[in-house]
Coordinates of C-alpha atoms in Angstrom, one line a residue:
X1 CA 38.4 38.7 62.7
X2 CA 42.0 39.9 61.8
X3 CA 44.9 39.4 64.1
X4 CA 46.9 42.4 65.3
X5 CA 49.8 41.1 63.2
X6 CA 47.8 41.3 60.0
X7 CA 46.5 44.7 60.7
X8 CA 50.0 46.1 61.3
X9 CA 51.3 44.6 58.2
X10 CA 48.5 46.0 56.1
X11 CA 48.9 49.5 57.5
X12 CA 52.6 49.4 56.9
X13 CA 52.2 48.3 53.3
X14 CA 49.7 51.0 52.5
X15 CA 52.1 53.7 53.8
X16 CA 49.5 55.6 55.9
X17 CA 50.4 56.6 59.5
X18 CA 47.5 56.3 61.9
X19 CA 48.6 57.2 65.5
X20 CA 45.4 56.0 67.1
X21 CA 45.6 52.7 65.3
X22 CA 49.2 52.3 66.2
X23 CA 48.4 52.8 69.8
X24 CA 45.6 50.3 69.7
X25 CA 47.9 47.8 68.0
X26 CA 50.6 48.4 70.6
X27 CA 48.0 47.7 73.3
X28 CA 47.0 44.5 71.7
X29 CA 50.5 43.3 71.3
X30 CA 51.2 44.0 74.8
X31 CA 48.1 42.2 76.1
X32 CA 48.7 39.2 73.9
X33 CA 52.3 38.8 74.9
X34 CA 53.6 39.4 71.4
X35 CA 55.9 42.2 72.4
X36 CA 58.9 40.1 71.9
X37 CA 58.0 39.2 68.3
X38 CA 61.0 39.7 66.0
X39 CA 60.9 42.4 63.3
X40 CA 62.0 40.0 60.6
X41 CA 58.9 38.0 61.0
X42 CA 56.7 41.0 60.3
X43 CA 58.8 41.9 57.2
X44 CA 58.7 38.3 55.9
X45 CA 54.9 38.2 56.3
X46 CA 54.6 41.5 54.4
X47 CA 56.8 40.2 51.6
X48 CA 54.8 37.0 51.3
X49 CA 51.5 39.0 51.1
X50 CA 53.0 41.2 48.4
X51 CA 54.1 38.2 46.3
X52 CA 50.8 36.5 46.7
X53 CA 49.0 39.6 45.6
X54 CA 51.1 39.9 42.5
X55 CA 50.7 36.3 41.7
X56 CA 47.0 36.5 42.0
X57 CA 46.8 39.6 39.8
X58 CA 49.0 38.0 37.2
X59 CA 47.2 34.6 37.4
X60 CA 43.7 36.0 36.5
X61 CA 44.7 36.7 33.0
X62 CA 47.3 34.3 31.7
X63 CA 45.5 30.9 31.9
X64 CA 42.2 32.3 30.7
X65 CA 43.7 33.8 27.6
X66 CA 45.4 30.6 26.7
X67 CA 42.2 28.6 27.1
X68 CA 40.2 31.0 24.9
X69 CA 42.8 30.7 22.1
X70 CA 42.7 26.9 22.2
X71 CA 38.9 26.9 22.2
X72 CA 38.7 29.2 19.2
X73 CA 41.4 27.5 17.1
X74 CA 40.7 23.8 16.7
X75 CA 43.6 21.4 16.5
X76 CA 44.7 19.5 13.4
X77 CA 43.5 16.2 15.0
X78 CA 39.9 17.6 15.3
X79 CA 39.9 18.7 11.6
X80 CA 41.2 15.4 10.4
X81 CA 38.6 13.5 12.5
X82 CA 35.8 15.6 11.0
X83 CA 37.0 15.0 7.5
X84 CA 37.2 11.3 8.1
X85 CA 33.6 11.3 9.5
X86 CA 32.3 13.1 6.4
X87 CA 34.0 10.7 4.1
X88 CA 32.7 7.7 6.0
X89 CA 29.1 9.1 5.9
X90 CA 29.4 9.7 2.1
X91 CA 30.6 6.1 1.5
X92 CA 27.8 4.8 3.7
X93 CA 25.2 6.6 1.6
X94 CA 26.7 5.2 -1.6
X95 CA 26.6 1.7 -0.2
X96 CA 23.0 2.1 0.9
X97 CA 22.0 3.4 -2.5
X98 CA 23.7 0.5 -4.3
X99 CA 22.1 -2.0 -1.9
X100 CA 18.6 -0.5 -2.5
X101 CA 19.1 -0.7 -6.3
X102 CA 20.3 -4.3 -6.0
X103 CA 17.2 -5.2 -3.9
X104 CA 14.9 -3.6 -6.5
X105 CA 16.6 -5.5 -9.4
X106 CA 16.3 -8.8 -7.4
X107 CA 12.7 -8.1 -6.7
X108 CA 11.9 -7.6 -10.4
X109 CA 13.8 -10.8 -11.4
X110 CA 12.0 -12.8 -8.7
X111 CA 8.6 -11.5 -10.0
X112 CA 9.4 -12.5 -13.5
X113 CA 10.5 -16.0 -12.4
X114 CA 7.3 -16.4 -10.4
X115 CA 5.3 -15.5 -13.4
X116 CA 7.2 -18.0 -15.6
X117 CA 6.7 -20.7 -12.9
X118 CA 3.0 -20.0 -12.6
X119 CA 2.7 -20.2 -16.4
X120 CA 4.4 -23.6 -16.4
X121 CA 2.0 -24.8 -13.7
X122 CA -1.1 -23.6 -15.6
X123 CA 0.1 -25.1 -18.9
X124 CA 1.2 -28.4 -17.4
X125 CA 4.9 -27.8 -18.1
X126 CA 6.8 -26.2 -20.9
X127 CA 9.5 -28.1 -22.7
X128 CA 12.4 -25.7 -23.1
X129 CA 15.9 -26.1 -24.2
X130 CA 15.2 -29.2 -26.2
X131 CA 14.4 -32.8 -25.1
X132 CA 17.3 -35.1 -24.5
X133 CA 18.0 -37.1 -27.6
X134 CA 20.7 -37.8 -30.1
X135 CA 23.9 -36.0 -29.8
X136 CA 24.0 -36.3 -26.0
X137 CA 22.1 -33.1 -25.3
X138 CA 20.4 -33.2 -21.9
X139 CA 16.9 -31.6 -22.0
X140 CA 15.0 -30.3 -19.0
X141 CA 11.4 -29.8 -18.2
X142 CA 10.7 -26.3 -16.9
X143 CA 11.1 -22.6 -17.9
X144 CA 13.1 -21.6 -20.9
X145 CA 15.2 -19.5 -18.7
X146 CA 14.6 -16.4 -20.8
X147 CA 13.5 -13.4 -18.7
X148 CA 11.3 -11.2 -20.9
X149 CA 11.4 -7.6 -19.8
X150 CA 8.3 -6.7 -21.9
X151 CA 6.1 -9.0 -19.8
X152 CA 7.4 -7.6 -16.5
X153 CA 6.6 -4.1 -17.7
X154 CA 3.2 -5.2 -18.8
X155 CA 2.5 -6.7 -15.3
X156 CA 3.4 -3.4 -13.7
X157 CA 1.4 -1.3 -16.1
X158 CA -1.7 -3.5 -15.8
X159 CA -1.6 -3.3 -12.0
X160 CA -1.7 0.5 -12.3
X161 CA -4.4 0.2 -14.9
X162 CA -6.7 -1.7 -12.5
X163 CA -6.2 1.0 -9.9
X164 CA -7.2 3.7 -12.4
X165 CA -10.2 1.7 -13.5
X166 CA -11.4 1.4 -9.9
X167 CA -10.9 5.1 -9.3
X168 CA -12.8 6.0 -12.5
X169 CA -15.7 3.7 -11.6
X170 CA -16.0 5.3 -8.2
X171 CA -16.0 8.8 -9.7
X172 CA -18.7 7.9 -12.3
X173 CA -20.9 6.2 -9.8
X174 CA -20.6 9.2 -7.4
X175 CA -21.4 11.7 -10.1
X176 CA -24.5 9.7 -11.3
X177 CA -26.0 9.0 -7.9
X178 CA -25.5 12.4 -6.3
X179 CA -25.8 14.5 -9.4
X180 CA -22.4 16.1 -8.8
X181 CA -21.5 16.7 -12.4
X182 CA -23.3 18.2 -15.4
X183 CA -23.3 16.6 -18.8
X184 CA -20.1 18.3 -19.9
X185 CA -18.2 17.1 -16.8
X186 CA -19.7 13.7 -17.1
X187 CA -18.6 13.6 -20.8
X188 CA -15.0 14.3 -19.7
X189 CA -15.1 11.4 -17.3
X190 CA -16.5 9.1 -20.0
X191 CA -13.8 10.1 -22.5
X192 CA -11.3 9.4 -19.8
X193 CA -12.8 5.9 -19.4
X194 CA -12.6 5.2 -23.1
X195 CA -9.0 6.3 -23.3
X196 CA -8.3 4.0 -20.3
X197 CA -9.5 1.0 -22.3
X198 CA -7.5 2.2 -25.3
X199 CA -4.4 2.1 -23.2
X200 CA -5.2 -1.4 -22.1
X201 CA -5.4 -2.6 -25.8
X202 CA -2.1 -0.8 -26.5
X203 CA -0.4 -2.5 -23.6
X204 CA -1.7 -5.9 -24.7
X205 CA -0.5 -5.4 -28.3
X206 CA 3.0 -4.6 -27.0
X207 CA 3.0 -7.6 -24.6
X208 CA 1.8 -9.9 -27.5
X209 CA 5.1 -9.2 -29.3
X210 CA 7.1 -10.3 -26.3
X211 CA 5.1 -13.5 -25.4
X212 CA 1.7 -14.0 -27.1
X213 CA 1.0 -17.3 -25.2
X214 CA 1.5 -15.6 -21.9
X215 CA -1.1 -13.1 -22.9
X216 CA -3.6 -15.7 -24.2
X217 CA -3.4 -17.8 -21.1
X218 CA -4.4 -14.9 -19.0
X219 CA -1.7 -15.2 -16.4
X220 CA -2.0 -11.5 -15.7
X221 CA -5.6 -11.9 -14.7
X222 CA -7.3 -13.5 -11.7
X223 CA -8.6 -17.1 -11.7
X224 CA -12.3 -16.2 -12.3
X225 CA -11.3 -13.9 -15.1
X226 CA -9.2 -16.7 -16.7
X227 CA -12.2 -19.0 -16.5
X228 CA -14.2 -16.6 -18.7
X229 CA -11.2 -15.6 -21.0
X230 CA -11.6 -15.5 -24.7
X231 CA -8.4 -15.0 -26.7
X232 CA -6.7 -12.9 -24.1
X233 CA -9.7 -10.8 -22.9
X234 CA -13.4 -10.6 -22.4
X235 CA -16.0 -11.4 -25.0
X236 CA -17.6 -8.3 -26.5
X237 CA -20.9 -10.1 -26.5
X238 CA -20.6 -10.5 -22.8
X239 CA -20.1 -6.7 -22.5
X240 CA -23.3 -6.1 -24.3
X241 CA -25.1 -8.8 -22.2
X242 CA -24.1 -6.7 -19.1
X243 CA -25.6 -3.7 -20.8
X244 CA -28.8 -5.6 -21.6
X245 CA -29.1 -6.6 -18.0
X246 CA -28.7 -2.9 -17.1
X247 CA -31.5 -2.0 -19.5
X248 CA -33.8 -4.5 -17.9
X249 CA -32.9 -3.1 -14.4
X250 CA -33.7 0.4 -15.5
X251 CA -37.0 -0.6 -16.9
X252 CA -38.3 -2.8 -14.0
X253 CA -36.5 -1.6 -10.9
X254 CA -38.7 1.1 -9.3
X255 CA -35.8 2.4 -7.3
X256 CA -34.2 3.8 -10.4
X257 CA -37.3 5.6 -11.7
X258 CA -35.8 8.8 -10.4
X259 CA -33.1 8.5 -13.2
X260 CA -35.1 9.1 -16.4
X261 CA -32.0 10.2 -18.3
X262 CA -30.8 6.6 -18.1
X263 CA -33.8 5.1 -19.8
X264 CA -33.2 3.8 -23.3
X265 CA -35.5 4.4 -26.2
X266 CA -36.9 1.7 -28.4
X267 CA -34.4 2.5 -31.1
X268 CA -31.5 2.3 -28.7
X269 CA -32.7 -1.1 -27.5
X270 CA -32.9 -2.3 -31.1
X271 CA -29.4 -1.0 -31.9
X272 CA -27.9 -2.7 -28.9
X273 CA -29.5 -6.0 -29.8
X274 CA -28.2 -5.7 -33.4
X275 CA -24.7 -4.9 -32.1
X276 CA -24.8 -7.9 -29.8
X277 CA -25.7 -10.2 -32.7
X278 CA -22.9 -8.8 -34.9
X279 CA -20.4 -9.3 -32.1
X280 CA -21.4 -12.9 -31.7
X281 CA -20.9 -13.5 -35.4
X282 CA -17.5 -11.9 -35.3
X283 CA -16.5 -13.9 -32.3
X284 CA -17.5 -17.1 -34.0
X285 CA -15.5 -16.3 -37.1
X286 CA -12.3 -15.5 -35.0
X287 CA -12.9 -18.7 -32.9
X288 CA -13.1 -20.8 -36.1
X289 CA -9.9 -19.2 -37.4
X290 CA -8.2 -20.1 -34.1
X291 CA -9.4 -23.7 -34.4
X292 CA -8.0 -24.0 -37.9
X293 CA -4.7 -22.5 -36.7
X294 CA -4.4 -25.1 -34.0
X295 CA -5.0 -27.8 -36.5
X296 CA -2.4 -26.6 -38.8
X297 CA 0.2 -26.2 -36.0
X298 CA -0.5 -29.7 -34.9
X299 CA 0.1 -31.0 -38.5
X300 CA 3.3 -28.9 -38.8
X301 CA 4.7 -30.2 -35.6
X302 CA 3.8 -33.7 -36.6
X303 CA 5.6 -33.2 -39.9
X304 CA 8.7 -31.8 -38.2
X305 CA 8.8 -34.9 -35.9
X306 CA 12.2 -36.0 -34.8
X307 CA 14.0 -33.0 -36.4
X308 CA 12.2 -30.6 -34.0
X309 CA 13.1 -32.7 -31.0
X310 CA 16.7 -32.9 -32.0
X311 CA 16.9 -29.2 -32.7
X312 CA 17.4 -29.6 -36.4
X313 CA 16.0 -26.5 -38.2
X314 CA 14.4 -27.5 -41.6
X315 CA 11.5 -26.3 -43.6
X316 CA 9.0 -28.3 -41.5
X317 CA 10.2 -26.6 -38.3
X318 CA 10.0 -23.2 -40.1
X319 CA 6.5 -24.0 -41.2
X320 CA 5.5 -24.7 -37.6
X321 CA 7.0 -21.4 -36.4
X322 CA 5.2 -19.5 -39.1
X323 CA 1.9 -21.0 -37.9
X324 CA 2.6 -19.8 -34.4
X325 CA 3.4 -16.3 -35.6
X326 CA -0.2 -16.1 -36.7
X327 CA -1.4 -16.3 -33.1
X328 CA -0.4 -12.6 -32.6
X329 CA -2.7 -11.5 -35.4
X330 CA -5.7 -13.4 -33.8
X331 CA -5.1 -11.7 -30.5
X332 CA -5.0 -8.3 -32.2
X333 CA -8.2 -9.0 -34.1
X334 CA -10.0 -10.0 -30.8
X335 CA -8.8 -6.7 -29.1
X336 CA -9.9 -4.7 -32.2
X337 CA -13.3 -6.2 -31.9
X338 CA -13.5 -5.3 -28.2
X339 CA -12.4 -1.8 -28.9
X340 CA -14.9 -1.4 -31.7
X341 CA -17.7 -2.7 -29.6
X342 CA -17.0 0.0 -26.9
X343 CA -16.9 2.7 -29.6
X344 CA -20.2 1.5 -31.1
X345 CA -21.7 1.5 -27.6
X346 CA -20.8 5.2 -27.1
X347 CA -22.3 6.0 -30.5
X348 CA -25.7 4.4 -29.5
X349 CA -25.9 5.7 -26.0
X350 CA -26.2 9.2 -24.6
X351 CA -23.5 10.6 -22.2
X352 CA -25.3 9.7 -18.9
X353 CA -26.1 6.2 -20.4
X354 CA -22.4 5.8 -21.4
X355 CA -21.3 6.7 -17.9
X356 CA -23.7 4.1 -16.4
X357 CA -22.5 1.4 -18.8
X358 CA -18.9 2.1 -17.9
X359 CA -19.9 1.8 -14.2
X360 CA -21.6 -1.5 -14.9
X361 CA -18.5 -2.8 -16.8
X362 CA -16.2 -1.7 -14.0
X363 CA -18.4 -3.4 -11.3
X364 CA -18.4 -6.5 -13.4
X365 CA -14.6 -6.8 -13.4
X366 CA -14.4 -5.9 -9.7
X367 CA -16.9 -8.6 -8.9
X368 CA -14.8 -11.2 -10.8
X369 CA -11.6 -10.1 -8.9
X370 CA -13.5 -10.3 -5.6
X371 CA -14.8 -13.8 -6.5
X372 CA -11.3 -14.9 -7.3
X373 CA -10.1 -13.7 -3.9
X374 CA -12.8 -15.6 -2.1
X375 CA -11.9 -18.7 -4.1
X376 CA -8.2 -18.4 -3.3
X377 CA -8.8 -17.9 0.4
X378 CA -11.6 -20.5 0.8
X379 CA -11.1 -23.2 3.5
X380 CA -10.0 -26.5 2.0
X381 CA -11.9 -29.6 3.0
X382 CA -9.7 -32.3 4.5
X383 CA -9.2 -35.2 2.2

């Protein structure tokens, strides 16, 4: 509710003459005892109201406009801070990338050192760097300290090869048991399996150039596979023995009578038997050559004697090194016999029979790896 004083001031400011209103205001002043109020008070109040109104009208635009301009236009400090943040983020990404690369390099070096250490344990120690003798040279028993990049690459490739072999075995088994592929599709899978074994022989030939003794000791295989190792791999005659067991299973197991396409004819059985006999003869010849090589290396090392221990390079030492170079050729001959046996097997068998033979071979290697895992995790009896 407005006071009579305020009503009068407002009416005077607006410049409108209202007699009725003026009379009502005169009565209110009279009743309230404000008749004696000075005129200067009224004028002062009117002036204050006018000034407040002007201030309010001017104040609604000035500060807001200034705030909008500051919000739209960022300051130099904000721009510098954003630039510093971007530069810090870029440097952080570079440091993270370099750190990851360093970790990967350290992991590969550690893997190679572990392989060398395991090889020393299996071979009972490798004398590297020379044995302490004349001249004051201090020898050491352990690794030679040389990190062979070819062996590390072979380890990685072989690990991927095992995964591919397991995947191929599963595909072949599924296609045979559930009749999911015709003979053409099955032949494609068989060709893929043969190429997979060719890749294995190629990887082994490359690794033999880096360290043939690493390849022969079977450090890249499991313990059960090393127990049955023959010159860096499986015996071809063992492969044919697995096939022979498969033949007997197909002939006598009544559960597989529903697979007549896997039955072997009499001629096939005879050819498999002849191939097995030929493989055994070739294996015996290569084994005899390895035995002779070991004897000649022993004689060459004995002839070198003290010169070899002292690091003196003469013709006896050169003769011993030449004998060791021949080990690579024996490994290549053994792999050639394995590959030739697989090719002869595909020549004798039909495509469904080839697929079943590859499944049996894959299951055989998987069983050996599973046996090694059980052996490694077996509970040890207290002494």
